[in-house]
PDB file of C-alpha atoms in Angstrom:
ATOM      1  CA  GLN A   1       0.000   0.000   0.000  1.00 87.00           C
ATOM      2  CA  VAL A   2       0.948   3.646  -0.416  1.00 92.00           C
ATOM      3  CA  GLN A   3       0.585   6.516   2.011  1.00 95.00           C
ATOM      4  CA  LEU A   4       0.770  10.203   1.124  1.00 95.00           C
ATOM      5  CA  VAL A   5       1.219  13.090   3.544  1.00 95.00           C
ATOM      6  CA  GLU A   6       0.935  16.731   2.494  1.00 96.00           C
ATOM      7  CA  SER A   7       2.414  19.664   4.360  1.00 96.00           C
ATOM      8  CA  GLY A   8       3.112  23.356   3.898  1.00 97.00           C
ATOM      9  CA  GLY A   9      -0.364  24.825   3.729  1.00 97.00           C
ATOM     10  CA  GLY A  10      -1.347  27.956   5.548  1.00 98.00           C
ATOM     11  CA  LEU A  11      -2.724  31.464   5.308  1.00 98.00           C
ATOM     12  CA  VAL A  12      -1.014  33.977   3.058  1.00 98.00           C
ATOM     13  CA  GLN A  13      -1.861  37.360   1.577  1.00 98.00           C
ATOM     14  CA  ALA A  14      -2.476  37.807  -2.121  1.00 98.00           C
ATOM     15  CA  GLY A  15       0.794  38.041  -3.990  1.00 98.00           C
ATOM     16  CA  GLY A  16       2.589  35.867  -1.491  1.00 98.00           C
ATOM     17  CA  SER A  17       4.100  32.419  -1.830  1.00 98.00           C
ATOM     18  CA  LEU A  18       3.780  28.987  -0.287  1.00 98.00           C
ATOM     19  CA  ARG A  19       5.546  25.716  -0.895  1.00 98.00           C
ATOM     20  CA  LEU A  20       3.630  22.484  -0.481  1.00 98.00           C
ATOM     21  CA  SER A  21       5.299  19.136  -0.055  1.00 98.00           C
ATOM     22  CA  CYS A  22       3.979  15.601  -0.432  1.00 96.00           C
ATOM     23  CA  ALA A  23       5.818  12.608   0.947  1.00 95.00           C
ATOM     24  CA  ALA A  24       4.980   9.144  -0.351  1.00 94.00           C
ATOM     25  CA  SER A  25       5.792   5.967   1.515  1.00 92.00           C
ATOM     26  CA  GLY A  26       4.927   2.296   1.420  1.00 89.00           C
ATOM     27  CA  SER A  27       5.275  -0.344  -1.261  1.00 82.00           C
ATOM     28  CA  ILE A  28       6.712   1.833  -3.993  1.00 79.00           C
ATOM     29  CA  PHE A  29       9.039   0.023  -6.360  1.00 76.00           C
ATOM     30  CA  SER A  30       8.957   2.343  -9.337  1.00 81.00           C
ATOM     31  CA  ILE A  31       8.537   6.009 -10.170  1.00 84.00           C
ATOM     32  CA  ASN A  32       4.872   6.875 -10.582  1.00 90.00           C
ATOM     33  CA  PRO A  33       3.059   9.861 -12.019  1.00 92.00           C
ATOM     34  CA  MET A  34       2.089  12.284  -9.277  1.00 93.00           C
ATOM     35  CA  GLY A  35       0.156  15.480  -9.057  1.00 97.00           C
ATOM     36  CA  TRP A  36      -1.530  18.176  -7.047  1.00 98.00           C
ATOM     37  CA  TYR A  37      -5.257  18.779  -7.065  1.00 98.00           C
ATOM     38  CA  ARG A  38      -7.391  21.248  -5.177  1.00 98.00           C
ATOM     39  CA  GLN A  39     -10.960  21.557  -4.035  1.00 98.00           C
ATOM     40  CA  ALA A  40     -12.709  24.724  -2.950  1.00 97.00           C
ATOM     41  CA  PRO A  41     -15.894  24.575  -0.850  1.00 92.00           C
ATOM     42  CA  GLY A  42     -18.878  23.582  -2.965  1.00 93.00           C
ATOM     43  CA  LYS A  43     -16.765  22.858  -6.015  1.00 96.00           C
ATOM     44  CA  GLN A  44     -15.369  19.802  -7.751  1.00 97.00           C
ATOM     45  CA  ARG A  45     -11.815  18.741  -7.185  1.00 97.00           C
ATOM     46  CA  GLU A  46      -9.662  20.038 -10.019  1.00 98.00           C
ATOM     47  CA  LEU A  47      -6.223  19.335 -11.381  1.00 98.00           C
ATOM     48  CA  VAL A  48      -3.529  21.844 -10.506  1.00 98.00           C
ATOM     49  CA  ALA A  49      -0.351  20.227 -11.789  1.00 98.00           C
ATOM     50  CA  THR A  50       1.020  16.806 -12.670  1.00 98.00           C
ATOM     51  CA  ILE A  51       4.470  15.391 -13.182  1.00 97.00           C
ATOM     52  CA  THR A  52       5.449  12.131 -14.845  1.00 95.00           C
ATOM     53  CA  SER A  53       8.192   9.741 -13.819  1.00 89.00           C
ATOM     54  CA  SER A  54      10.486  11.410 -16.341  1.00 90.00           C
ATOM     55  CA  GLY A  55       9.720  14.910 -15.116  1.00 93.00           C
ATOM     56  CA  ILE A  56       7.254  16.070 -17.751  1.00 96.00           C
ATOM     57  CA  THR A  57       4.890  18.600 -16.209  1.00 98.00           C
ATOM     58  CA  ASN A  58       1.389  19.787 -16.938  1.00 98.00           C
ATOM     59  CA  TYR A  59      -0.449  22.707 -15.369  1.00 98.00           C
ATOM     60  CA  ALA A  60      -3.950  24.033 -15.204  1.00 98.00           C
ATOM     61  CA  ASP A  61      -4.281  27.238 -17.191  1.00 98.00           C
ATOM     62  CA  SER A  62      -5.178  29.121 -14.029  1.00 97.00           C
ATOM     63  CA  VAL A  63      -1.791  28.454 -12.421  1.00 98.00           C
ATOM     64  CA  LYS A  64       0.589  28.485 -15.384  1.00 98.00           C
ATOM     65  CA  GLY A  65       3.500  30.799 -14.807  1.00 98.00           C
ATOM     66  CA  ARG A  66       2.807  30.984 -11.077  1.00 98.00           C
ATOM     67  CA  PHE A  67       3.093  27.409  -9.791  1.00 98.00           C
ATOM     68  CA  THR A  68       5.917  24.937 -10.267  1.00 98.00           C
ATOM     69  CA  ILE A  69       5.706  21.218  -9.570  1.00 98.00           C
ATOM     70  CA  SER A  70       8.856  19.218  -8.930  1.00 97.00           C
ATOM     71  CA  ARG A  71       9.837  15.824  -7.591  1.00 94.00           C
ATOM     72  CA  ASP A  72      12.660  14.044  -5.864  1.00 91.00           C
ATOM     73  CA  ASN A  73      12.497  10.435  -6.987  1.00 87.00           C
ATOM     74  CA  ALA A  74      15.080   9.269  -4.467  1.00 86.00           C
ATOM     75  CA  LYS A  75      12.916  10.543  -1.619  1.00 87.00           C
ATOM     76  CA  ASN A  76       9.524   9.910  -3.232  1.00 88.00           C
ATOM     77  CA  THR A  77       8.436  13.472  -2.671  1.00 93.00           C
ATOM     78  CA  VAL A  78       6.702  16.008  -4.861  1.00 95.00           C
ATOM     79  CA  ASP A  79       6.562  19.738  -4.182  1.00 97.00           C
ATOM     80  CA  LEU A  80       4.386  22.549  -5.414  1.00 98.00           C
ATOM     81  CA  GLN A  81       5.908  26.011  -5.328  1.00 98.00           C
ATOM     82  CA  MET A  82       3.101  28.552  -5.448  1.00 98.00           C
ATOM     83  CA  ASN A  83       3.951  32.158  -6.242  1.00 98.00           C
ATOM     84  CA  SER A  84       1.815  35.224  -6.861  1.00 98.00           C
ATOM     85  CA  LEU A  85      -1.045  33.632  -4.991  1.00 98.00           C
ATOM     86  CA  LYS A  86      -4.561  34.868  -5.599  1.00 98.00           C
ATOM     87  CA  PRO A  87      -7.695  34.585  -3.445  1.00 98.00           C
ATOM     88  CA  GLU A  88      -9.132  32.173  -6.005  1.00 97.00           C
ATOM     89  CA  ASP A  89      -6.297  29.782  -5.176  1.00 98.00           C
ATOM     90  CA  THR A  90      -7.914  29.196  -1.791  1.00 98.00           C
ATOM     91  CA  ALA A  91      -8.714  25.499  -1.466  1.00 98.00           C
ATOM     92  CA  VAL A  92      -7.705  22.242   0.113  1.00 98.00           C
ATOM     93  CA  TYR A  93      -4.769  20.909  -1.858  1.00 98.00           C
ATOM     94  CA  TYR A  94      -4.411  17.166  -2.308  1.00 98.00           C
ATOM     95  CA  CYS A  95      -1.468  15.114  -3.450  1.00 97.00           C
ATOM     96  CA  LYS A  96      -2.121  12.150  -5.738  1.00 97.00           C
ATOM     97  CA  LEU A  97       0.016   9.234  -6.805  1.00 95.00           C
ATOM     98  CA  ASP A  98      -1.063   7.048  -9.730  1.00 94.00           C
ATOM     99  CA  SER A  99       0.190   3.615  -8.763  1.00 92.00           C
ATOM    100  CA  ARG A 100       1.004   1.345 -11.663  1.00 87.00           C
ATOM    101  CA  ARG A 101       1.784  -1.443  -9.215  1.00 87.00           C
ATOM    102  CA  TYR A 102      -1.687  -1.405  -7.636  1.00 89.00           C
ATOM    103  CA  GLY A 103      -3.561  -0.021 -10.618  1.00 92.00           C
ATOM    104  CA  ARG A 104      -5.240   2.823  -8.786  1.00 94.00           C
ATOM    105  CA  PRO A 105      -4.633   6.314  -7.449  1.00 95.00           C
ATOM    106  CA  TYR A 106      -3.697   7.119  -3.879  1.00 96.00           C
ATOM    107  CA  TRP A 107      -4.666  10.401  -2.245  1.00 97.00           C
ATOM    108  CA  GLY A 108      -3.324  12.337   0.688  1.00 97.00           C
ATOM    109  CA  GLN A 109      -5.530  13.898   3.341  1.00 97.00           C
ATOM    110  CA  GLY A 110      -5.070  17.403   2.000  1.00 97.00           C
ATOM    111  CA  THR A 111      -3.620  20.650   3.280  1.00 97.00           C
ATOM    112  CA  GLN A 112      -5.520  23.934   3.501  1.00 98.00           C
ATOM    113  CA  VAL A 113      -4.313  26.951   1.549  1.00 98.00           C
ATOM    114  CA  THR A 114      -6.046  30.247   2.238  1.00 98.00           C
ATOM    115  CA  VAL A 115      -5.181  33.407   0.323  1.00 98.00           C
ATOM    116  CA  SER A 116      -6.540  36.690   1.630  1.00 97.00           C
ATOM    117  CA  SER A 117      -7.167  39.717  -0.559  1.00 93.00           C
TER     118      SER A 117
END
């Protein structure tokens, strides 16, 4: 099984920055695609950024140029550097790992990000 733990959330003013981190542990024997998703109250969970095992990244249009996803394969961690934060970025941010070994995604518990205007 795989466990994911997010950290780094908090309250920040618009224009500020935060860095989220996700640590994966468990029965991981290969590099898996990972990503960050977010969910605001009353809204569907949406993709923020993904990164493949080879480091190819993809971003939602709303965060392009502001957020950067990165990974450390040796440590099984993935980070999300968030700059120029906007109030609309306020949400619970979830880390996801797409396990090829188990054939399903694993989700973290989420970390709250609140951006004040």
